[in-house]
Coordinates of C-alpha atoms in Angstrom, one line a residue:
X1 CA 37.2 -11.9 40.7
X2 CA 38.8 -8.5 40.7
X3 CA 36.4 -5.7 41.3
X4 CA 37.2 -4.2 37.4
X5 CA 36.4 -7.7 36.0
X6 CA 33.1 -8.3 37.8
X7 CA 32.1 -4.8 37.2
X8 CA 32.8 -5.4 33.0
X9 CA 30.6 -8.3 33.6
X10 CA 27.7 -6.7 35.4
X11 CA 27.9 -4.1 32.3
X12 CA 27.9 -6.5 29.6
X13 CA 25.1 -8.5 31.2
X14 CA 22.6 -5.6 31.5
X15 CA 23.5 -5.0 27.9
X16 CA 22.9 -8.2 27.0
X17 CA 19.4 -7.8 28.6
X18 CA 18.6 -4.0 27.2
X19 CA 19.9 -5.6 23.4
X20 CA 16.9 -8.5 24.0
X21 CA 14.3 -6.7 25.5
X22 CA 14.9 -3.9 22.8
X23 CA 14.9 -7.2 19.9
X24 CA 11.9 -8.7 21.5
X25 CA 10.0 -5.6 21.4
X26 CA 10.5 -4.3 17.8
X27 CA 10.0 -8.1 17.0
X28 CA 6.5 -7.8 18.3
X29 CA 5.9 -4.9 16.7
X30 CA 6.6 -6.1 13.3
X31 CA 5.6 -9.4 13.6
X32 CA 2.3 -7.7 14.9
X33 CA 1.9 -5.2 11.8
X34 CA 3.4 -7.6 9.4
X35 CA -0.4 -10.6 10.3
X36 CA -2.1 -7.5 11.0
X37 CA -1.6 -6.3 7.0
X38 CA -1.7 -9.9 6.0
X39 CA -5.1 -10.3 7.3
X40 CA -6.1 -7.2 5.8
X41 CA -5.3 -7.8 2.3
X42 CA -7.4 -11.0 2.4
X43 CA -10.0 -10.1 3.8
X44 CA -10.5 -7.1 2.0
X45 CA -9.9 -8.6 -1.5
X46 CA -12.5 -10.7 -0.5
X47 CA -15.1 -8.4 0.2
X48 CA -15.0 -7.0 -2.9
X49 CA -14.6 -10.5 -5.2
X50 CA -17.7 -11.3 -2.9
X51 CA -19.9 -8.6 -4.5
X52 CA -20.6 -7.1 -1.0
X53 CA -23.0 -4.3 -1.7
X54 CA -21.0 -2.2 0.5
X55 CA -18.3 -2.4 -2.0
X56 CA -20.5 -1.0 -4.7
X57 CA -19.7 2.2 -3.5
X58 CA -16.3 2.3 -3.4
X59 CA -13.7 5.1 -5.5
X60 CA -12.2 4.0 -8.9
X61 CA -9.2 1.8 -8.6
X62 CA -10.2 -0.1 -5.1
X63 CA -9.5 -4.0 -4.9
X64 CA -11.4 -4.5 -2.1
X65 CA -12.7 -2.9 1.3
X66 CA -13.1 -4.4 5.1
X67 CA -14.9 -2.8 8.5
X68 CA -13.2 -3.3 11.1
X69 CA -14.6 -3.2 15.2
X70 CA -11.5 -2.6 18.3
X71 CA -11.5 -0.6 21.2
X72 CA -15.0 0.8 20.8
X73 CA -14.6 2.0 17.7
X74 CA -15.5 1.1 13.9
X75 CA -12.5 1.1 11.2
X76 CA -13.1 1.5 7.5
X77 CA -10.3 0.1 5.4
X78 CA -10.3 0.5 1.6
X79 CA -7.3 -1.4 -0.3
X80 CA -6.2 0.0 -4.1
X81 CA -4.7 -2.2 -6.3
X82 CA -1.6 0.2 -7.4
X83 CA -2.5 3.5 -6.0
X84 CA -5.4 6.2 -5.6
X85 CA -6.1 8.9 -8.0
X86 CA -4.8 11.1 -5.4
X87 CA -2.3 10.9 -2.5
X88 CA -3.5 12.0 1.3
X89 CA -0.9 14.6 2.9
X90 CA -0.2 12.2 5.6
X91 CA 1.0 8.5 4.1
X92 CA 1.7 6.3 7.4
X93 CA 5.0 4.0 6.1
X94 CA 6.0 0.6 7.6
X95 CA 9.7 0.6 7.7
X96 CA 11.1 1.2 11.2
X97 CA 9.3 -1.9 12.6
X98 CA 11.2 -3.8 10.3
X99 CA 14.4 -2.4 10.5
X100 CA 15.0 -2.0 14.2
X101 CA 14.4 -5.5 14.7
X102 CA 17.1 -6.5 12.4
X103 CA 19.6 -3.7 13.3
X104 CA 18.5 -4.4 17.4
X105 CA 19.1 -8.3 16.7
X106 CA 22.3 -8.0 14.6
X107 CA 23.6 -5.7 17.9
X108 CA 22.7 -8.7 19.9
X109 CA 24.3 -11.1 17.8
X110 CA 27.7 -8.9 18.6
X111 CA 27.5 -8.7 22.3
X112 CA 26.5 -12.4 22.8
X113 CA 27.9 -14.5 20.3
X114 CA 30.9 -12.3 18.5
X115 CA 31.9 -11.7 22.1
X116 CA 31.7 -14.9 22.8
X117 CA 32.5 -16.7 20.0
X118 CA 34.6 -19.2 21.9
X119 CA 31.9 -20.6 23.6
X120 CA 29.1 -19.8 21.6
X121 CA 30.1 -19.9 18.1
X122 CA 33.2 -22.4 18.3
X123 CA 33.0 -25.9 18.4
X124 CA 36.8 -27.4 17.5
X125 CA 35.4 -30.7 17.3
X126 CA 33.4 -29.3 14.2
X127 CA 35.7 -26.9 13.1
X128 CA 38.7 -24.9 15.0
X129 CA 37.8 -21.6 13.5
X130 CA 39.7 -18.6 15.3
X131 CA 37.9 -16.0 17.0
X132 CA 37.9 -13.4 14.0
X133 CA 37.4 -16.3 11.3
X134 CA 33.9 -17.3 13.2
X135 CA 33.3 -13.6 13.3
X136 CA 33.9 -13.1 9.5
X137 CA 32.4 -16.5 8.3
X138 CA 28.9 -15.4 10.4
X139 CA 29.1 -11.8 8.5
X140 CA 29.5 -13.7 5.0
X141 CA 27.0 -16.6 5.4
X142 CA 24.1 -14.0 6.5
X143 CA 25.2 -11.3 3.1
X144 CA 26.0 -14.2 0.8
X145 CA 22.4 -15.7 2.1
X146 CA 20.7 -13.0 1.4
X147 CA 22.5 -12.8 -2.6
X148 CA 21.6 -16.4 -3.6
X149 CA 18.0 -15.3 -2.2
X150 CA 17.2 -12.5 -3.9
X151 CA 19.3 -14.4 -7.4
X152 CA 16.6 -16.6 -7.0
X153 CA 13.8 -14.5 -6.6
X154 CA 14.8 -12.4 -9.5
X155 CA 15.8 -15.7 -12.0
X156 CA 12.8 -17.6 -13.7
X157 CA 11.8 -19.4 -10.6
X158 CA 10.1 -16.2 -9.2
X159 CA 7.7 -16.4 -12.1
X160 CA 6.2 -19.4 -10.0
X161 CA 5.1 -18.5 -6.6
X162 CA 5.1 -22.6 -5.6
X163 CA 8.3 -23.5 -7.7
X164 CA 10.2 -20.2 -5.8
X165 CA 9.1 -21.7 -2.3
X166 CA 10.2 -25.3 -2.7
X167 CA 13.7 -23.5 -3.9
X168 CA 14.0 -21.5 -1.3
X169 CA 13.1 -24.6 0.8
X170 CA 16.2 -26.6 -0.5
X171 CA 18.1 -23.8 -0.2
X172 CA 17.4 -23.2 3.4
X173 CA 17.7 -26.4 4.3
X174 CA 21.0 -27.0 2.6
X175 CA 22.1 -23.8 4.5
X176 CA 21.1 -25.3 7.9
X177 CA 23.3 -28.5 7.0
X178 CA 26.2 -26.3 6.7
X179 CA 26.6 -23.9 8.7
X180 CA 26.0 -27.5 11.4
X181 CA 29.2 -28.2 10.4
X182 CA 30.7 -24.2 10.8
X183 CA 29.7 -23.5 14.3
X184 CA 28.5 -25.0 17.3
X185 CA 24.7 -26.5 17.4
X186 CA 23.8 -23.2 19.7
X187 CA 25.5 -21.0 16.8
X188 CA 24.4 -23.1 13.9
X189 CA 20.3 -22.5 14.8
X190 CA 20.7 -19.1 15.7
X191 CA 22.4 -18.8 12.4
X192 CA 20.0 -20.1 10.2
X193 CA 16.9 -17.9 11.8
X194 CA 19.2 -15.1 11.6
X195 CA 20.0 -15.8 8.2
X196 CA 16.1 -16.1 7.4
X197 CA 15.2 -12.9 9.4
X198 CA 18.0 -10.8 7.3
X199 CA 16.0 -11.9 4.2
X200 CA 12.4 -10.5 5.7
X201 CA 14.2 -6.9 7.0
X202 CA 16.3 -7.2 3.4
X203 CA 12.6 -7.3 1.7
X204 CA 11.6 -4.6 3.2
X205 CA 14.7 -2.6 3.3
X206 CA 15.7 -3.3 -1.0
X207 CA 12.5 -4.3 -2.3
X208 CA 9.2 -3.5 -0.9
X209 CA 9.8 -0.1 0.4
X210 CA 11.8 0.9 -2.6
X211 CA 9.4 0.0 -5.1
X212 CA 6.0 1.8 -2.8
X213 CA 8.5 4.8 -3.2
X214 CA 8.9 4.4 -7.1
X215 CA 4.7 4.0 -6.8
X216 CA 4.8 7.2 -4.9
X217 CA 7.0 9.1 -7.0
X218 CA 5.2 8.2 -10.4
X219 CA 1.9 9.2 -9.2
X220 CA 3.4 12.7 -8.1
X221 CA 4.7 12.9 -11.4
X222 CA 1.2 12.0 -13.4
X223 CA 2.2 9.1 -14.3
X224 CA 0.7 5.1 -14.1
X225 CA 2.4 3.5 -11.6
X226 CA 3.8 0.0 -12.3
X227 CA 1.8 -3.0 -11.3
X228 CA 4.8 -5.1 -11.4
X229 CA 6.5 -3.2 -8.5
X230 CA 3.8 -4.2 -6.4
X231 CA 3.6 -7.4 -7.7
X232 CA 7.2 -7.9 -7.0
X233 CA 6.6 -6.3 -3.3
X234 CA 3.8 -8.6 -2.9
X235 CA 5.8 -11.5 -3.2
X236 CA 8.2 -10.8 -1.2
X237 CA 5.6 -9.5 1.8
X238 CA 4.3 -13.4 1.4
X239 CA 7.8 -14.5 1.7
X240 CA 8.4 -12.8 4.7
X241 CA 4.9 -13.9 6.3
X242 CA 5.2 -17.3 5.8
X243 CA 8.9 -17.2 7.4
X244 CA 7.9 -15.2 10.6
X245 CA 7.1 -18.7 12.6
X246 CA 9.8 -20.4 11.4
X247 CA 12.3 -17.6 12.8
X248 CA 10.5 -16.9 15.8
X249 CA 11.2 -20.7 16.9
X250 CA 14.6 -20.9 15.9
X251 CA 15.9 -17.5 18.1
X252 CA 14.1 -19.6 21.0
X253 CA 15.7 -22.7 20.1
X254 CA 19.0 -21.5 22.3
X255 CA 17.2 -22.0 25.2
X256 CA 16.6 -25.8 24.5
X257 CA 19.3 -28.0 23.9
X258 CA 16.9 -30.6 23.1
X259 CA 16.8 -28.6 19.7
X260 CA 20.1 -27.2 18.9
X261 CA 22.1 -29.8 20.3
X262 CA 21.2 -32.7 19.0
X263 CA 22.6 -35.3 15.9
X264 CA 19.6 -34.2 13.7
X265 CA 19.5 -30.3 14.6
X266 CA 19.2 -29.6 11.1
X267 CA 16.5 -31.9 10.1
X268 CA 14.5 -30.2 12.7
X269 CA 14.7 -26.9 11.2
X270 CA 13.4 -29.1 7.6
X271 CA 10.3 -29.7 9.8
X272 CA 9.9 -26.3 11.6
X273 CA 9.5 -24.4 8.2
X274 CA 7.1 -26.7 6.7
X275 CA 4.9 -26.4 10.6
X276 CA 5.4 -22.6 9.9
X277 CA 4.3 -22.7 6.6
X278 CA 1.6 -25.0 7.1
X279 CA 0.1 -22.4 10.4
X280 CA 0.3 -19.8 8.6
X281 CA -1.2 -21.4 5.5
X282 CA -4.3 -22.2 8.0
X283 CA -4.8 -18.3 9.4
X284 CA -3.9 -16.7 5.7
X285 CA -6.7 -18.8 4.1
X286 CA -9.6 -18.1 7.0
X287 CA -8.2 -14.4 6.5
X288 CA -9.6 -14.4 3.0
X289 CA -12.5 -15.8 3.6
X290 CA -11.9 -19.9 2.0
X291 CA -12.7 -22.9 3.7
X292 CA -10.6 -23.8 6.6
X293 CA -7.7 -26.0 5.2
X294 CA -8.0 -28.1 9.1
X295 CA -5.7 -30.6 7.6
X296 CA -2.7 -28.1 8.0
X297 CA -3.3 -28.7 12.1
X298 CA -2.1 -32.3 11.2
X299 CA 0.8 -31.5 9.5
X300 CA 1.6 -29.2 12.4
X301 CA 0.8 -31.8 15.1
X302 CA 3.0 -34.7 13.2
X303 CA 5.9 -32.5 13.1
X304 CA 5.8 -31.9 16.0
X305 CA 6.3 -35.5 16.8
X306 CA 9.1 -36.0 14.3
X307 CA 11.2 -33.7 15.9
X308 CA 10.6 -35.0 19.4
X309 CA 12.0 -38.0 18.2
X310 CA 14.6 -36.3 15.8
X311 CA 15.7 -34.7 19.0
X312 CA 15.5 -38.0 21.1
X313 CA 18.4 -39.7 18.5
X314 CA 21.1 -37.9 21.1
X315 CA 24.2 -35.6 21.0
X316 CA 25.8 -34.1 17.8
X317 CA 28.8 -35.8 18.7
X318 CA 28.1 -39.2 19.5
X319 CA 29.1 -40.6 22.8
X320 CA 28.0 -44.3 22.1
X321 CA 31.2 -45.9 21.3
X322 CA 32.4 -45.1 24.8
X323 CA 32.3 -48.0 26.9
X324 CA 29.8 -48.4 29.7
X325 CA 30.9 -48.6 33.4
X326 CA 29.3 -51.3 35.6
X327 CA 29.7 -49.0 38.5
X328 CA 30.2 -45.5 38.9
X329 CA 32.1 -43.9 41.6
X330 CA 30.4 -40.8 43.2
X331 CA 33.6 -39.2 43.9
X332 CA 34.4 -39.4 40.1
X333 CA 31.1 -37.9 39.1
X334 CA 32.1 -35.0 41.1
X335 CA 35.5 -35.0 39.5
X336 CA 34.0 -34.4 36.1
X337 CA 31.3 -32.0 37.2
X338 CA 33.8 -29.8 39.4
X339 CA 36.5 -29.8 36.5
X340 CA 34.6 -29.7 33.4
X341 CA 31.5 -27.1 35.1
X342 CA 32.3 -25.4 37.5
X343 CA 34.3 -22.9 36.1
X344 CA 31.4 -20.9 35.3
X345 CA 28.4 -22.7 37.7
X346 CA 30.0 -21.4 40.8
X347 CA 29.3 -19.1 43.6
X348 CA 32.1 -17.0 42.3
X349 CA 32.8 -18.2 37.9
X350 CA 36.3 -17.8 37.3
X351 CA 35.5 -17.6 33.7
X352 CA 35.9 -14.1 32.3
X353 CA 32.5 -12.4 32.0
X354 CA 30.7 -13.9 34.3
X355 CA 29.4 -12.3 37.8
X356 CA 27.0 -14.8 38.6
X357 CA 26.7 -18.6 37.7
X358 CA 24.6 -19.4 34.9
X359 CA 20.8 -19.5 35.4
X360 CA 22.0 -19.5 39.0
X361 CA 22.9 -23.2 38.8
X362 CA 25.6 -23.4 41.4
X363 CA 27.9 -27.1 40.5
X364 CA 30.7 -26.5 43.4
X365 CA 30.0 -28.9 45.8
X366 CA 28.4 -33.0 46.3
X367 CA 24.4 -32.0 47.1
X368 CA 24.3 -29.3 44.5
X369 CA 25.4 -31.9 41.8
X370 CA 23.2 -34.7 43.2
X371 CA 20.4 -32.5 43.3
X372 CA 21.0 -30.9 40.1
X373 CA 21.5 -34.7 38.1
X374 CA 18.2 -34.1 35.8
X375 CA 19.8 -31.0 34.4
X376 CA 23.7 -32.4 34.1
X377 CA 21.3 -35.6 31.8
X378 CA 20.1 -32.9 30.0
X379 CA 22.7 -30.8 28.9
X380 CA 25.9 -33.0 28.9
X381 CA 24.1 -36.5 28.5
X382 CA 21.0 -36.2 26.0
X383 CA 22.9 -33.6 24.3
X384 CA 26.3 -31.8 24.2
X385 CA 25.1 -28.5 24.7
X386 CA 27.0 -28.3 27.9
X387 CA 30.5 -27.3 28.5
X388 CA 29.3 -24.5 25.4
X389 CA 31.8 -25.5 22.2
X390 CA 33.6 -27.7 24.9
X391 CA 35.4 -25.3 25.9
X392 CA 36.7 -27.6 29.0
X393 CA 37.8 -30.6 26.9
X394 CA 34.9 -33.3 28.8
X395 CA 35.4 -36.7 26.9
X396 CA 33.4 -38.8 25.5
X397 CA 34.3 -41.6 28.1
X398 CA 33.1 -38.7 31.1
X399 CA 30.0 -38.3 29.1
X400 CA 28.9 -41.9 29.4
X401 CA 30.0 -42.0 33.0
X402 CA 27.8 -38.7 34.1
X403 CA 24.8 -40.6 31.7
X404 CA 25.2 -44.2 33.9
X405 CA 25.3 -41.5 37.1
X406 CA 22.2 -39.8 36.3
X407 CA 20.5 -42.5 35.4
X408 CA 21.2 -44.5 38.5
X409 CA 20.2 -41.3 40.6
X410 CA 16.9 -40.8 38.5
X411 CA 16.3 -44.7 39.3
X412 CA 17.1 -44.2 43.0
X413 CA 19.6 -47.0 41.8
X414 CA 22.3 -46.5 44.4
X415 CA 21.8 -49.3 46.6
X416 CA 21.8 -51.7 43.8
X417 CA 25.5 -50.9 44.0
X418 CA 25.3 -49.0 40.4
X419 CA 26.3 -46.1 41.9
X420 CA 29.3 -46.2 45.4

């Protein structure tokens, strides 16, 4: 690699990292303050509904109050339905939280997979979309994803808190299906959790913050604030609370093939909303003080098992109708392996933009691909998540052979003569 290519790399790699560490961050941070407010509202509602003598003392206009103890210190939180009679000269707003994560995500999204859209974001055997049509079909999913959202949100469904949710349910679901068939599995899950998180910073950004200015600005001017603007913000708060799992387990997802490479990818994100849901469902409802709903740990628990075994039903692209090999010559094995991987899992990738292999997984010679046979099952067996997009053309005939390999290595079957 020329000295001016393995430089680029080295930049874009530390980029790469700064971008996630930055998105990770802010994530926390909002995530954090978004339960934190949650758990405030509950409980605080509830001390007042409670009749909690403590409350009998509180200013005209207060829904509710909660004491809180951290750090060594006592915290006395008072919650008013609309607004107080007057405004303090320091108001603490929650906006940047929100809005770096989406703007330090979306600058992620550009180095890693509009950069590389033709391994991340391209899959021909799904659709041969050029490099700019990928680029502009991500850009218009995630803005015409948040339109049809906020449509519904603002049409008569919104009237229904529970009629809204199981929309929005179809509707993300549907989503997942598609964009399956758009981009690679990798690309397709990121999507959809991107798609979800430009909803919550959307929320915040056109709705919530928005209308707690149009509160601010009529009390400064003397006049009643409207409860529907915090009604409306309210909604859309819960919205983004009871997404937050959801999304934080599809951005992990493409580090598991298991998940985004498999025939029933999007079924799996089906389940993972209703698991998010159904967590958060628990912690919201001990929050404001009702009986524990412990039957939302077996909802969590049995999806969990579904999508084991959603996951377990094998690659996107199915690799069954090739035929099986009674034997399987080593030599081959390294053929495929050295021509279809080690492009980039190398001591030195020819493929532009790397300096390093991959995870450090090194495929260039006979004992690194012996030793490394759970992870070549893993990635190009179970699931087609590796060559990315298939970049390198592997067949499905070359799948089948590496899957008869590694499972004759896993079974120490060599000497039985299935592997020579």
């Amino acid at each position: 690699m020329a000295k001016g290519r393995f430089m680029d790399a080295v930049l874009w790699e530390w980029v790469n990292l700064a971008a996630r560490w930055l998105h990770v961050v802010t994530a926390i941070a909002w995530i954090g303050s978004s339960f934190y407010f949650i758990h405030l509202d509950a409980s605080g509602v509830a001390a007042r509904e409670a009749g909690d003598k403590l409350a009998d003392g509180l200013p005209a206009g207060a829904a509710g109050e909660a004491w809180q103890i951290h750090g060594g210190g006592f915290y006395h939180m008072v919650k008013y339905l609309t607004a107080p009679a007057r405004l303090p000269e320091k108001l603490t707003w929650f906006l940047w939280e929100a809005y770096s994560t989406w703007l330090s995500g979306f600058f992620l999204l550009c180095v890693l997979y509009y950069r590389g859209a033709d391994l991340y974001l391209i899959d021909p055997a799904v659709l041969a979309l050029p490099h700019w049509g990928a680029v502009a079909v991500s850009i218009g999913a995630l803005a015409l994803g948040w339109i049809v959202y906020d449509r519904l949100c603002k049409s008569p469904l919104g009237k229904n808190d529970t009629t809204l949710a199981l929309a929005g349910y179809v509707f993300l679901v549907a989503v997942a299906w598609g964009l399956t068939h758009l981009f690679t599995g990798r690309g397709a899950m990121l999507h959809i959790g991107a798609l979800m998180a430009t909803m919550m910073s959307a929320n915040v950004f056109l709705i919530i913050i928005p209308n707690q200015r149009k509160t601010v600005a009529a009390m400064l001017a003397g006049r009643t604030p409207d409860p529907a603007l915090g009604k409306q913000a309210k909604q859309r708060s819960l919205h983004n609370n009871y997404l937050t799992l959801p999304v934080v387990f599809l951005m992990l997802s493409n580090h598991y093939p298991l998940v985004f490479a498999t025939r029933y990818n999007w079924v799996i994100v089906a389940v993972v909303l209703v698991m998010g849901a159904a967590i958060r469902h628990f912690f919201n409802s001990r929050h404001a003080g009702k009986p524990a709903p412990w039957w939302t740990w077996g909802v969590a628990a049995a999806g969990f098992v579904a999508i084991v075994l959603l996951s377990a039903a094998g690659p996107r692209h199915a690799v069954a109708a090739a035929p099986v090999p009674a034997s399987v010559d080593v030599a081959a094995v390294e053929e495929i392996v050295l021509s279809r991987c080690s492009m980039c899992h190398a001591e030195t990738p020819v493929w532009e933009g790397l300096a390093s292999p991959p995870k450090g997984v090194r495929l260039d010679d006979p004992a690194a691909i012996r030793r490394h046979a759970p992870l070549i099952r893993l990635q190009a067996v179970l699931t087609d998540a590796m060559p990315p997009g298939n970049v390198t053309g592997i067949t499905a005939q070359e799948r089948r052979t590496l899957a008869v390999w590694a499972e004759a290595v896993g079974t120490e079957a060599v000497g039985a003569g299935v592997v020579r």
